[in-house]
Amino acid sequence: RQFTRSTHHPSMVTTPATTALCLSFLAHGLASPIPSSISRSRSISGPKGGNGLRRSPWVTSALTRRSDKFGVVGKLYQRLFPKGSRKYETGNTVANEYDSWTADGILEHYWGEHIHLGYYTPEEQTKGYKKKNFIGAKYDFIDRMVEWSGILDLPAGPKKVLDVGCGFGGSSRFLAKNYFKDGSVTGITISPNQVKRATELARDQDVPNAKFELKDALNMDYPDNSFDVVWAIESGEHMPSKERYVEEMTRVLKPGGVLVFATWCQRDDPPAFTQEEKDELQFLYDEWAHPHFISIEKYKQIMEGTGQLEKVDIDDWNRYTLPSWRHSIWVGVYDPWIVVRKPWTWRKCLRDGICLERMHRAFDKGLMQYGMLKAVKKA
């Protein structure tokens, strides 16, 4: 595959504007990497279903001491931005935010066609995640999700695939080009701008078997048993009813078909969430229009509760996706010019940078999990 953008340009850091931006991020404690003496003492591999990051008491203490160095500026940005600015109210809240992100072009510039996290192997993390192409990591995620899902084991023949919450349609087009050339992939989103952009890209890339439609994932008008595969990456976060989300995807799936989705989750409870954890989750809900998160185990219970799914399996891919959060910040540090040219976006981009770092920390300490879920619909 060819990628349109390299993510590691050391020479750019020497320019005055980029240096200033780097200092701005570092001053807010956003982009500082974990010292090598600490990172070497972390174990990247872990048991299935865990976050795969183990720390000794010494490492935890060292990280606490490190975060204290940013205590003043940390308190400053938490005082400036104590609450989320894009609180979920209705589905229109999500649609409007994605319309805005699509229109200003910044998200697509940095994240490419894929509005989801990337996949980083333990070896790549050991070498340094910034050495990996940021956009390439997203393609790797799709390939790994395909392998994990079992969709390659479906009987031969043309397939109908539904991509729920397709964004710019990156995953839809990739699946259509690489895995379902003889079939069709339909991507749905509630953002009109995303439908328009996804359709443009499918035309420009000559992918006639990918199409995009404006639909609410909780109220799809497709007949029962319409698709061989129902696929979703990071759309469940925005769903006010996780039960309805799973039920609708199950309803439109054909018997014998595969349901597979990836979604951000909060940890299970008990133990009960502390007030600090509740406050952190509330910020993450309200900053990017999330009604709420649930745990991976809760999703599994919902899937089993449909009575229509079997071979339900789950995993936590936090150990493979965690580098994406800070990598997202660094691509902006290396290539700030699209933001520099759009001063009306500065505050928004600063807030997004802060939220990326707070997401990283929430996932890193186990408050958040990266849920992977799959099942087969009973025949």
Coordinates of C-alpha atoms in Angstrom, one line a residue:
R1 CA 0.0 0.0 0.0
Q2 CA 1.1 3.6 -0.6
F3 CA 0.4 6.2 2.1
T4 CA -0.1 9.8 1.3
R5 CA 1.8 11.2 4.3
S6 CA 4.9 10.4 6.2
T7 CA 4.6 11.0 9.9
H8 CA 8.2 11.4 10.9
H9 CA 9.9 14.6 9.7
P10 CA 12.6 15.5 12.2
S11 CA 13.8 18.4 10.0
M12 CA 10.4 20.1 10.4
V13 CA 10.9 20.5 14.1
T14 CA 13.7 23.0 13.5
T15 CA 11.3 25.6 12.0
P16 CA 10.3 28.4 14.3
A17 CA 6.5 27.7 14.0
T18 CA 6.9 24.0 14.6
T19 CA 9.2 24.6 17.5
A20 CA 6.7 26.9 19.1
L21 CA 3.9 24.4 18.6
C22 CA 6.1 21.6 20.1
L23 CA 6.8 23.8 23.1
S24 CA 3.1 24.6 23.5
F25 CA 2.2 20.9 23.5
L26 CA 5.0 20.1 25.9
A27 CA 4.1 22.9 28.2
H28 CA 0.7 21.5 28.5
G29 CA 2.1 18.1 29.3
L30 CA 0.5 16.5 26.3
A31 CA 3.2 15.0 24.1
S32 CA 5.9 14.1 26.6
P33 CA 7.0 10.5 26.1
I34 CA 7.5 8.2 29.1
P35 CA 11.2 8.1 30.0
S36 CA 13.0 5.1 28.5
S37 CA 14.0 3.9 32.0
I38 CA 10.3 3.6 32.7
S39 CA 9.1 2.3 29.4
R40 CA 11.6 -0.5 29.4
S41 CA 10.2 -1.8 32.7
R42 CA 6.7 -2.2 31.1
S43 CA 5.5 -5.5 29.7
I44 CA 3.7 -5.0 26.5
S45 CA 2.4 -8.5 26.2
G46 CA -0.4 -9.5 28.5
P47 CA -3.2 -12.1 29.0
K48 CA -6.1 -12.1 26.5
G49 CA -8.7 -9.7 27.6
G50 CA -6.3 -7.6 29.7
N51 CA -4.8 -4.3 28.8
G52 CA -1.4 -6.0 28.6
L53 CA 0.5 -3.3 30.5
R54 CA 2.0 -4.4 33.8
R55 CA 3.8 -2.0 36.2
S56 CA 5.8 -2.6 39.3
P57 CA 5.1 -0.4 42.3
W58 CA 8.4 1.5 41.4
V59 CA 7.1 2.3 37.9
T60 CA 3.8 3.5 39.2
S61 CA 5.6 5.7 41.7
A62 CA 7.9 7.0 39.0
L63 CA 5.0 7.9 36.7
T64 CA 3.3 9.7 39.6
R65 CA 6.5 11.7 40.2
R66 CA 6.7 12.5 36.5
S67 CA 3.1 13.7 36.3
D68 CA 3.8 16.0 39.3
K69 CA 6.3 17.9 37.1
F70 CA 3.3 19.0 35.0
G71 CA 1.2 19.7 38.0
V72 CA 1.0 23.5 37.5
V73 CA 0.3 23.4 33.8
G74 CA -2.0 20.4 34.3
K75 CA -4.1 22.4 36.8
L76 CA -4.0 25.3 34.4
Y77 CA -5.5 23.5 31.4
Q78 CA -7.9 21.7 33.6
R79 CA -9.0 25.1 34.9
L80 CA -9.3 26.5 31.4
F81 CA -11.1 23.4 30.1
P82 CA -12.7 21.8 33.2
K83 CA -15.7 20.4 31.4
G84 CA -16.3 18.9 28.0
S85 CA -17.5 21.4 25.4
R86 CA -19.4 19.1 23.0
K87 CA -21.9 17.3 25.3
Y88 CA -24.1 14.7 23.8
E89 CA -27.7 15.8 23.6
T90 CA -29.3 14.0 20.6
G91 CA -28.1 12.2 17.5
N92 CA -27.9 15.6 15.9
T93 CA -25.1 16.5 18.3
V94 CA -22.9 13.8 16.8
A95 CA -24.0 14.5 13.2
N96 CA -23.2 18.2 13.6
E97 CA -19.8 17.5 15.1
Y98 CA -18.8 15.1 12.4
D99 CA -20.1 17.5 9.7
S100 CA -17.9 20.2 11.2
W101 CA -14.8 18.0 11.4
T102 CA -15.4 16.9 7.8
A103 CA -15.9 20.5 6.6
D104 CA -12.7 22.0 8.1
G105 CA -10.5 19.1 6.7
I106 CA -8.2 18.9 9.6
L107 CA -9.3 15.5 10.8
E108 CA -8.9 14.0 7.3
H109 CA -5.6 15.8 6.8
Y110 CA -4.0 14.1 9.9
W111 CA -6.0 10.8 10.2
G112 CA -6.4 10.2 6.5
E113 CA -9.5 8.2 5.5
H114 CA -9.8 6.3 8.7
I115 CA -11.2 7.9 11.9
H116 CA -10.1 5.2 14.2
L117 CA -7.0 4.0 16.1
G118 CA -4.1 2.1 14.6
Y119 CA -2.5 -1.2 15.4
Y120 CA 1.0 -1.4 16.8
T121 CA 2.7 -4.7 17.4
P122 CA 4.8 -5.3 20.5
E123 CA 8.0 -5.2 18.3
E124 CA 6.9 -1.9 16.8
Q125 CA 6.3 -0.4 20.2
T126 CA 9.7 -1.6 21.5
K127 CA 11.4 0.2 18.5
G128 CA 9.3 3.3 19.0
Y129 CA 5.8 3.9 17.9
K130 CA 6.6 7.2 16.1
K131 CA 8.7 5.2 13.6
K132 CA 5.6 3.6 12.2
N133 CA 3.5 5.4 9.6
F134 CA 0.5 6.8 11.5
I135 CA -2.0 6.2 8.7
G136 CA -0.4 2.8 7.9
A137 CA -1.2 1.7 11.4
K138 CA -4.9 2.2 10.7
Y139 CA -4.7 -0.1 7.6
D140 CA -2.9 -2.7 9.8
F141 CA -5.8 -2.4 12.3
I142 CA -8.3 -3.3 9.6
D143 CA -6.3 -6.3 8.4
R144 CA -5.9 -7.6 12.0
M145 CA -9.6 -7.1 12.6
V146 CA -10.5 -9.0 9.5
E147 CA -8.2 -11.9 10.6
W148 CA -9.6 -11.9 14.1
S149 CA -13.2 -11.7 13.0
G150 CA -13.4 -15.0 11.1
I151 CA -15.1 -13.4 8.1
L152 CA -12.5 -15.0 5.8
D153 CA -13.9 -18.4 6.9
L154 CA -17.4 -17.6 5.5
P155 CA -18.5 -19.8 2.5
A156 CA -17.3 -18.6 -0.9
G157 CA -19.4 -16.3 -3.0
P158 CA -20.3 -12.6 -3.2
K159 CA -21.0 -11.0 0.2
K160 CA -23.0 -8.1 1.3
V161 CA -21.2 -6.1 4.0
L162 CA -22.6 -3.3 6.2
D163 CA -20.2 -0.8 7.8
V164 CA -22.0 0.8 10.7
G165 CA -20.7 4.3 11.5
C166 CA -18.4 4.5 8.4
G167 CA -17.0 8.0 8.8
F168 CA -15.3 9.0 5.5
G169 CA -15.7 5.5 4.4
G170 CA -12.1 4.4 4.6
S171 CA -12.8 1.0 6.1
S172 CA -15.7 0.4 3.7
R173 CA -13.6 1.2 0.6
F174 CA -10.6 -0.9 1.9
L175 CA -12.9 -3.9 2.6
A176 CA -14.5 -3.5 -0.9
K177 CA -11.1 -3.3 -2.7
N178 CA -9.2 -5.9 -0.8
Y179 CA -11.6 -8.5 0.7
F180 CA -15.0 -8.3 -1.1
K181 CA -14.2 -7.4 -4.7
D182 CA -17.0 -9.7 -5.9
G183 CA -19.4 -8.4 -3.3
S184 CA -20.6 -5.0 -2.0
V185 CA -20.0 -2.8 1.0
T186 CA -22.5 -0.3 2.3
G187 CA -21.3 2.3 4.8
I188 CA -23.8 4.3 6.9
T189 CA -23.4 7.4 9.0
I190 CA -25.6 10.2 10.4
S191 CA -23.3 12.9 9.0
P192 CA -24.4 14.3 5.6
N193 CA -20.9 15.7 5.0
Q194 CA -19.4 12.3 5.6
V195 CA -21.7 10.6 3.1
K196 CA -20.8 13.3 0.6
R197 CA -17.0 12.9 1.2
A198 CA -17.1 9.1 1.3
T199 CA -18.9 9.0 -2.0
E200 CA -16.4 11.4 -3.6
L201 CA -13.5 9.3 -2.4
A202 CA -15.1 6.1 -3.7
R203 CA -15.6 7.7 -7.1
D204 CA -12.1 9.1 -7.2
Q205 CA -10.5 5.8 -6.2
D206 CA -12.7 3.8 -8.6
V207 CA -14.4 1.7 -5.9
P208 CA -17.9 1.0 -7.5
N209 CA -18.8 -1.7 -5.0
A210 CA -18.7 0.7 -2.0
K211 CA -21.7 3.0 -1.5
F212 CA -22.7 5.3 1.4
E213 CA -26.0 6.2 2.9
L214 CA -27.4 8.5 5.5
K215 CA -28.9 6.3 8.2
D216 CA -29.4 6.1 12.0
A217 CA -27.7 3.0 13.2
L218 CA -30.4 2.6 15.9
N219 CA -33.2 2.7 13.3
M220 CA -32.0 1.1 10.1
D221 CA -34.7 0.5 7.5
Y222 CA -33.0 -2.5 6.0
P223 CA -35.0 -5.8 6.0
D224 CA -34.1 -8.5 8.5
N225 CA -31.3 -10.8 7.4
S226 CA -29.9 -8.5 4.8
F227 CA -26.1 -8.7 5.2
D228 CA -23.5 -11.4 5.4
V229 CA -21.2 -9.3 7.5
V230 CA -22.0 -6.4 9.9
W231 CA -18.8 -4.5 10.8
A232 CA -18.2 -1.4 12.9
I233 CA -15.2 0.5 14.2
E234 CA -15.5 3.0 17.0
S235 CA -19.2 3.9 16.4
G236 CA -20.7 2.4 19.6
E237 CA -19.2 5.2 21.7
H238 CA -21.8 7.6 20.2
M239 CA -24.8 5.3 20.7
P240 CA -27.2 6.4 23.4
S241 CA -28.6 2.8 23.6
K242 CA -25.9 0.1 23.4
E243 CA -28.7 -2.5 23.6
R244 CA -30.4 -1.1 20.5
Y245 CA -27.1 -0.7 18.7
V246 CA -26.3 -4.5 19.1
E247 CA -29.9 -5.5 18.4
E248 CA -30.2 -3.6 15.2
M249 CA -26.8 -4.9 13.9
T250 CA -28.0 -8.4 14.8
R251 CA -31.4 -8.0 13.2
V252 CA -30.0 -7.1 9.7
L253 CA -27.3 -9.8 9.9
K254 CA -28.1 -13.0 7.9
P255 CA -28.2 -16.3 9.8
G256 CA -24.6 -17.7 9.7
G257 CA -23.2 -14.2 9.2
V258 CA -20.6 -12.5 11.2
L259 CA -21.0 -9.5 13.5
V260 CA -17.7 -7.8 14.5
F261 CA -17.2 -4.5 16.1
A262 CA -14.5 -2.5 17.9
T263 CA -15.4 0.2 20.4
W264 CA -14.1 2.2 23.3
C265 CA -15.2 0.9 26.6
Q266 CA -14.9 1.8 30.3
R267 CA -13.7 -0.8 32.8
D268 CA -16.1 -3.1 34.4
D269 CA -17.3 -2.6 37.9
P270 CA -17.0 -3.5 40.7
P271 CA -14.8 -2.1 42.1
A272 CA -17.0 1.0 42.1
F273 CA -15.7 4.1 40.3
T274 CA -14.0 6.7 42.5
Q275 CA -15.2 10.3 42.2
E276 CA -12.0 11.1 40.4
E277 CA -12.7 8.4 37.9
K278 CA -16.3 9.5 37.5
D279 CA -15.1 13.1 36.8
E280 CA -12.6 11.9 34.2
L281 CA -15.2 9.7 32.4
Q282 CA -17.6 12.7 32.4
F283 CA -15.1 14.8 30.7
L284 CA -14.5 12.1 28.1
Y285 CA -18.2 11.7 27.5
D286 CA -18.8 15.4 27.1
E287 CA -15.8 16.5 25.1
W288 CA -16.5 14.3 22.0
A289 CA -20.3 13.9 22.2
H290 CA -20.4 10.5 23.9
P291 CA -23.6 9.7 25.8
H292 CA -21.8 7.1 27.9
F293 CA -19.5 4.1 27.7
I294 CA -20.0 0.6 29.0
S295 CA -17.6 -2.3 29.7
I296 CA -16.5 -5.1 27.3
E297 CA -18.2 -7.6 29.6
K298 CA -21.5 -5.6 29.5
Y299 CA -21.4 -5.7 25.6
K300 CA -20.9 -9.4 25.8
Q301 CA -24.0 -9.8 28.0
I302 CA -26.0 -7.7 25.6
M303 CA -24.9 -9.8 22.7
E304 CA -25.7 -13.1 24.5
G305 CA -29.0 -11.5 25.6
T306 CA -30.3 -11.2 22.1
G307 CA -30.7 -14.9 22.0
Q308 CA -29.7 -14.8 18.3
L309 CA -25.9 -14.9 18.5
E310 CA -23.5 -17.7 19.2
K311 CA -19.7 -18.0 19.4
V312 CA -19.6 -14.7 21.2
D313 CA -16.0 -13.7 21.8
I314 CA -14.3 -10.6 23.2
D315 CA -10.9 -9.2 23.7
D316 CA -9.2 -5.9 24.9
W317 CA -6.8 -4.5 22.2
N318 CA -5.6 -1.7 24.4
R319 CA -2.2 -3.2 24.3
Y320 CA -2.1 -2.8 20.5
T321 CA -3.9 0.6 20.1
L322 CA -2.6 2.7 23.0
P323 CA 0.2 4.4 21.1
S324 CA -2.3 5.9 18.7
W325 CA -3.4 8.6 21.1
R326 CA 0.0 10.2 21.5
H327 CA 0.9 9.4 17.9
S328 CA -2.1 11.5 17.0
I329 CA -0.6 14.5 18.8
W330 CA 2.8 14.1 17.3
V331 CA 1.6 14.1 13.7
G332 CA 0.2 17.6 14.5
V333 CA 3.5 18.6 15.9
Y334 CA 5.4 17.4 12.8
D335 CA 3.0 19.0 10.4
P336 CA 1.2 22.0 12.0
W337 CA 0.6 24.1 8.8
I338 CA -3.0 23.3 8.1
V339 CA -3.9 24.4 11.7
V340 CA -1.6 27.5 11.4
R341 CA -3.5 28.6 8.3
K342 CA -6.9 28.3 10.0
P343 CA -6.7 30.4 13.2
W344 CA -10.4 29.9 13.9
T345 CA -9.6 26.3 14.6
W346 CA -6.8 26.9 17.1
R347 CA -8.9 26.6 20.3
K348 CA -10.8 23.5 19.0
C349 CA -7.5 21.8 18.0
L350 CA -6.0 22.6 21.4
R351 CA -9.0 21.1 23.1
D352 CA -8.7 18.0 20.9
G353 CA -5.0 17.7 21.8
I354 CA -5.9 17.8 25.5
C355 CA -8.6 15.2 25.0
L356 CA -6.3 12.9 23.1
E357 CA -3.8 13.0 26.0
R358 CA -6.6 12.5 28.6
M359 CA -7.8 9.5 26.5
H360 CA -4.3 8.1 26.5
R361 CA -4.0 8.4 30.3
A362 CA -7.5 6.9 30.8
F363 CA -6.6 3.9 28.7
D364 CA -3.1 3.6 30.1
K365 CA -4.3 3.3 33.7
G366 CA -7.1 0.9 32.9
L367 CA -10.1 3.2 33.3
M368 CA -10.8 2.7 29.6
Q369 CA -10.5 -0.5 27.5
Y370 CA -10.5 -1.1 23.8
G371 CA -13.3 -3.6 23.2
M372 CA -13.2 -6.1 20.4
L373 CA -16.4 -8.2 20.0
K374 CA -17.5 -10.8 17.5
A375 CA -20.2 -13.4 17.1
V376 CA -22.1 -15.5 14.5
K377 CA -25.8 -15.3 14.0
K378 CA -27.6 -18.6 14.7
A379 CA -28.8 -20.4 11.7

